Amino acid sequence: VQLVESGGGLVQPGGSLRLSCGASGFTFSRYHMSWYRQAPGKERELVATITSGSGSTNYADSVKGRFTISRDDAKSTVYLQMNSLKPEDTAVYYCHARRTPLIYWGQGTQVTVSS
């Protein structure tokens, strides 16, 4: 099983980034997919979730209206479009797959928002 994130980097406040997470080794379409993030000295927090099947989405209040999670089951990939980025969005972003009781994590990708 692998979850491989990409698309992180350094961006100025107000800018945009698109994260991708490619999955392999499991039936991607059957898993709820999420993005988490962890800033230095803080606990890991849930950013956004997209369910399997219906593709319903949920977001943390701090990113609502700025971030969009989506998935392409044909490509076994989940995305996180991040707009209007703020310095407080700086964190390592992790891809997460869940089909209870199974859970998988990616290795993370760094997002830094700074001028």
PDB file of C-alpha atoms in Angstrom:
ATOM      1  CA  VAL A   1       0.000   0.000   0.000  1.00  0.00           C
ATOM      2  CA  GLN A   2       1.269   3.460  -0.911  1.00  0.00           C
ATOM      3  CA  LEU A   3      -0.026   6.988  -0.646  1.00  0.00           C
ATOM      4  CA  VAL A   4       2.310   9.485  -2.292  1.00  0.00           C
ATOM      5  CA  GLU A   5       1.679  13.203  -1.877  1.00  0.00           C
ATOM      6  CA  SER A   6       3.031  15.861  -4.198  1.00  0.00           C
ATOM      7  CA  GLY A   7       2.510  19.520  -4.983  1.00  0.00           C
ATOM      8  CA  GLY A   8       3.737  21.139  -1.803  1.00  0.00           C
ATOM      9  CA  GLY A   9       6.144  24.040  -1.729  1.00  0.00           C
ATOM     10  CA  LEU A  10       6.664  27.681  -0.848  1.00  0.00           C
ATOM     11  CA  VAL A  11       3.938  30.155  -1.768  1.00  0.00           C
ATOM     12  CA  GLN A  12       3.219  33.772  -0.903  1.00  0.00           C
ATOM     13  CA  PRO A  13       0.173  34.728   1.174  1.00  0.00           C
ATOM     14  CA  GLY A  14      -2.884  34.880  -1.045  1.00  0.00           C
ATOM     15  CA  GLY A  15      -1.441  32.345  -3.444  1.00  0.00           C
ATOM     16  CA  SER A  16      -2.622  28.882  -4.445  1.00  0.00           C
ATOM     17  CA  LEU A  17      -1.323  25.343  -4.457  1.00  0.00           C
ATOM     18  CA  ARG A  18      -2.784  22.044  -5.576  1.00  0.00           C
ATOM     19  CA  LEU A  19      -1.795  18.939  -3.666  1.00  0.00           C
ATOM     20  CA  SER A  20      -2.135  15.477  -5.173  1.00  0.00           C
ATOM     21  CA  CYS A  21      -2.068  12.083  -3.531  1.00  0.00           C
ATOM     22  CA  GLY A  22      -1.624   9.004  -5.689  1.00  0.00           C
ATOM     23  CA  ALA A  23      -2.732   5.705  -4.189  1.00  0.00           C
ATOM     24  CA  SER A  24      -1.783   2.124  -4.948  1.00  0.00           C
ATOM     25  CA  GLY A  25      -2.128  -1.291  -3.384  1.00  0.00           C
ATOM     26  CA  PHE A  26      -5.770  -1.042  -2.360  1.00  0.00           C
ATOM     27  CA  THR A  27      -9.197  -0.436  -3.922  1.00  0.00           C
ATOM     28  CA  PHE A  28      -9.128   3.349  -3.870  1.00  0.00           C
ATOM     29  CA  SER A  29     -12.783   3.860  -4.809  1.00  0.00           C
ATOM     30  CA  ARG A  30     -13.953   2.080  -1.651  1.00  0.00           C
ATOM     31  CA  TYR A  31     -12.055   4.331   0.735  1.00  0.00           C
ATOM     32  CA  HIS A  32     -12.947   7.651   2.296  1.00  0.00           C
ATOM     33  CA  MET A  33     -10.065  10.012   1.595  1.00  0.00           C
ATOM     34  CA  SER A  34      -8.895  12.896   3.728  1.00  0.00           C
ATOM     35  CA  TRP A  35      -6.199  15.499   4.035  1.00  0.00           C
ATOM     36  CA  TYR A  36      -4.698  16.241   7.433  1.00  0.00           C
ATOM     37  CA  ARG A  37      -2.049  18.758   8.374  1.00  0.00           C
ATOM     38  CA  GLN A  38       0.396  19.247  11.193  1.00  0.00           C
ATOM     39  CA  ALA A  39       2.109  22.511  11.980  1.00  0.00           C
ATOM     40  CA  PRO A  40       5.256  22.664  14.125  1.00  0.00           C
ATOM     41  CA  GLY A  41       4.415  22.193  17.790  1.00  0.00           C
ATOM     42  CA  LYS A  42       0.768  21.441  17.064  1.00  0.00           C
ATOM     43  CA  GLU A  43      -1.358  18.332  16.852  1.00  0.00           C
ATOM     44  CA  ARG A  44      -2.310  16.843  13.509  1.00  0.00           C
ATOM     45  CA  GLU A  45      -5.694  18.174  12.402  1.00  0.00           C
ATOM     46  CA  LEU A  46      -8.275  17.110   9.854  1.00  0.00           C
ATOM     47  CA  VAL A  47      -8.501  19.525   6.929  1.00  0.00           C
ATOM     48  CA  ALA A  48     -10.973  17.930   4.516  1.00  0.00           C
ATOM     49  CA  THR A  49     -12.682  14.624   3.742  1.00  0.00           C
ATOM     50  CA  ILE A  50     -14.337  13.196   0.653  1.00  0.00           C
ATOM     51  CA  THR A  51     -16.368  10.034   0.994  1.00  0.00           C
ATOM     52  CA  SER A  52     -16.341   7.019  -1.253  1.00  0.00           C
ATOM     53  CA  GLY A  53     -19.329   6.559  -3.525  1.00  0.00           C
ATOM     54  CA  SER A  54     -21.295   9.812  -3.205  1.00  0.00           C
ATOM     55  CA  GLY A  55     -18.198  11.977  -2.890  1.00  0.00           C
ATOM     56  CA  SER A  56     -19.654  14.062  -0.075  1.00  0.00           C
ATOM     57  CA  THR A  57     -17.185  16.553   1.343  1.00  0.00           C
ATOM     58  CA  ASN A  58     -16.483  18.112   4.723  1.00  0.00           C
ATOM     59  CA  TYR A  59     -14.021  20.811   5.709  1.00  0.00           C
ATOM     60  CA  ALA A  60     -12.453  22.261   8.793  1.00  0.00           C
ATOM     61  CA  ASP A  61     -13.912  25.672   9.572  1.00  0.00           C
ATOM     62  CA  SER A  62     -10.489  27.252   9.095  1.00  0.00           C
ATOM     63  CA  VAL A  63     -10.362  26.273   5.405  1.00  0.00           C
ATOM     64  CA  LYS A  64     -14.007  26.447   4.322  1.00  0.00           C
ATOM     65  CA  GLY A  65     -14.425  28.530   1.203  1.00  0.00           C
ATOM     66  CA  ARG A  66     -10.695  28.427   0.432  1.00  0.00           C
ATOM     67  CA  PHE A  67      -9.853  24.725   0.020  1.00  0.00           C
ATOM     68  CA  THR A  68     -11.522  22.132  -2.193  1.00  0.00           C
ATOM     69  CA  ILE A  69     -11.041  18.386  -1.950  1.00  0.00           C
ATOM     70  CA  SER A  70     -11.780  16.182  -4.948  1.00  0.00           C
ATOM     71  CA  ARG A  71     -11.047  12.673  -6.153  1.00  0.00           C
ATOM     72  CA  ASP A  72     -10.557  10.816  -9.400  1.00  0.00           C
ATOM     73  CA  ASP A  73     -11.249   7.149  -8.781  1.00  0.00           C
ATOM     74  CA  ALA A  74     -10.083   6.210 -12.271  1.00  0.00           C
ATOM     75  CA  LYS A  75      -6.655   7.618 -11.433  1.00  0.00           C
ATOM     76  CA  SER A  76      -6.712   6.565  -7.749  1.00  0.00           C
ATOM     77  CA  THR A  77      -5.875  10.134  -6.840  1.00  0.00           C
ATOM     78  CA  VAL A  78      -7.212  12.657  -4.365  1.00  0.00           C
ATOM     79  CA  TYR A  79      -6.562  16.381  -4.668  1.00  0.00           C
ATOM     80  CA  LEU A  80      -6.588  19.400  -2.415  1.00  0.00           C
ATOM     81  CA  GLN A  81      -6.927  22.749  -4.147  1.00  0.00           C
ATOM     82  CA  MET A  82      -5.805  25.454  -1.762  1.00  0.00           C
ATOM     83  CA  ASN A  83      -6.585  29.089  -2.552  1.00  0.00           C
ATOM     84  CA  SER A  84      -6.134  32.319  -0.638  1.00  0.00           C
ATOM     85  CA  LEU A  85      -3.397  30.719   1.405  1.00  0.00           C
ATOM     86  CA  LYS A  86      -2.458  32.228   4.749  1.00  0.00           C
ATOM     87  CA  PRO A  87       0.720  31.909   6.824  1.00  0.00           C
ATOM     88  CA  GLU A  88      -1.259  29.838   9.325  1.00  0.00           C
ATOM     89  CA  ASP A  89      -1.794  27.220   6.611  1.00  0.00           C
ATOM     90  CA  THR A  90       1.906  26.386   6.854  1.00  0.00           C
ATOM     91  CA  ALA A  91       2.195  22.712   7.784  1.00  0.00           C
ATOM     92  CA  VAL A  92       3.031  19.251   6.583  1.00  0.00           C
ATOM     93  CA  TYR A  93      -0.010  17.954   4.715  1.00  0.00           C
ATOM     94  CA  TYR A  94      -0.810  14.249   4.891  1.00  0.00           C
ATOM     95  CA  CYS A  95      -3.028  12.093   2.729  1.00  0.00           C
ATOM     96  CA  HIS A  96      -5.233   9.609   4.626  1.00  0.00           C
ATOM     97  CA  ALA A  97      -7.319   6.668   3.452  1.00  0.00           C
ATOM     98  CA  ARG A  98      -9.943   4.965   5.594  1.00  0.00           C
ATOM     99  CA  ARG A  99     -12.196   2.001   5.239  1.00  0.00           C
ATOM    100  CA  THR A 100     -12.810   0.950   8.812  1.00  0.00           C
ATOM    101  CA  PRO A 101     -10.902  -0.766  10.326  1.00  0.00           C
ATOM    102  CA  LEU A 102      -8.179  -0.105   7.733  1.00  0.00           C
ATOM    103  CA  ILE A 103      -6.291   3.209   7.732  1.00  0.00           C
ATOM    104  CA  TYR A 104      -3.370   4.302   5.572  1.00  0.00           C
ATOM    105  CA  TRP A 105      -1.199   7.430   5.704  1.00  0.00           C
ATOM    106  CA  GLY A 106       1.074   9.113   3.228  1.00  0.00           C
ATOM    107  CA  GLN A 107       4.497  10.466   4.109  1.00  0.00           C
ATOM    108  CA  GLY A 108       3.455  14.107   3.917  1.00  0.00           C
ATOM    109  CA  THR A 109       4.328  17.135   1.833  1.00  0.00           C
ATOM    110  CA  GLN A 110       5.478  20.490   3.202  1.00  0.00           C
ATOM    111  CA  VAL A 111       3.442  23.609   2.482  1.00  0.00           C
ATOM    112  CA  THR A 112       4.986  26.913   3.512  1.00  0.00           C
ATOM    113  CA  VAL A 113       3.100  30.183   3.149  1.00  0.00           C
ATOM    114  CA  SER A 114       5.439  33.122   3.548  1.00  0.00           C
ATOM    115  CA  SER A 115       6.431  36.361   1.891  1.00  0.00           C
TER     116      SER A 115
END
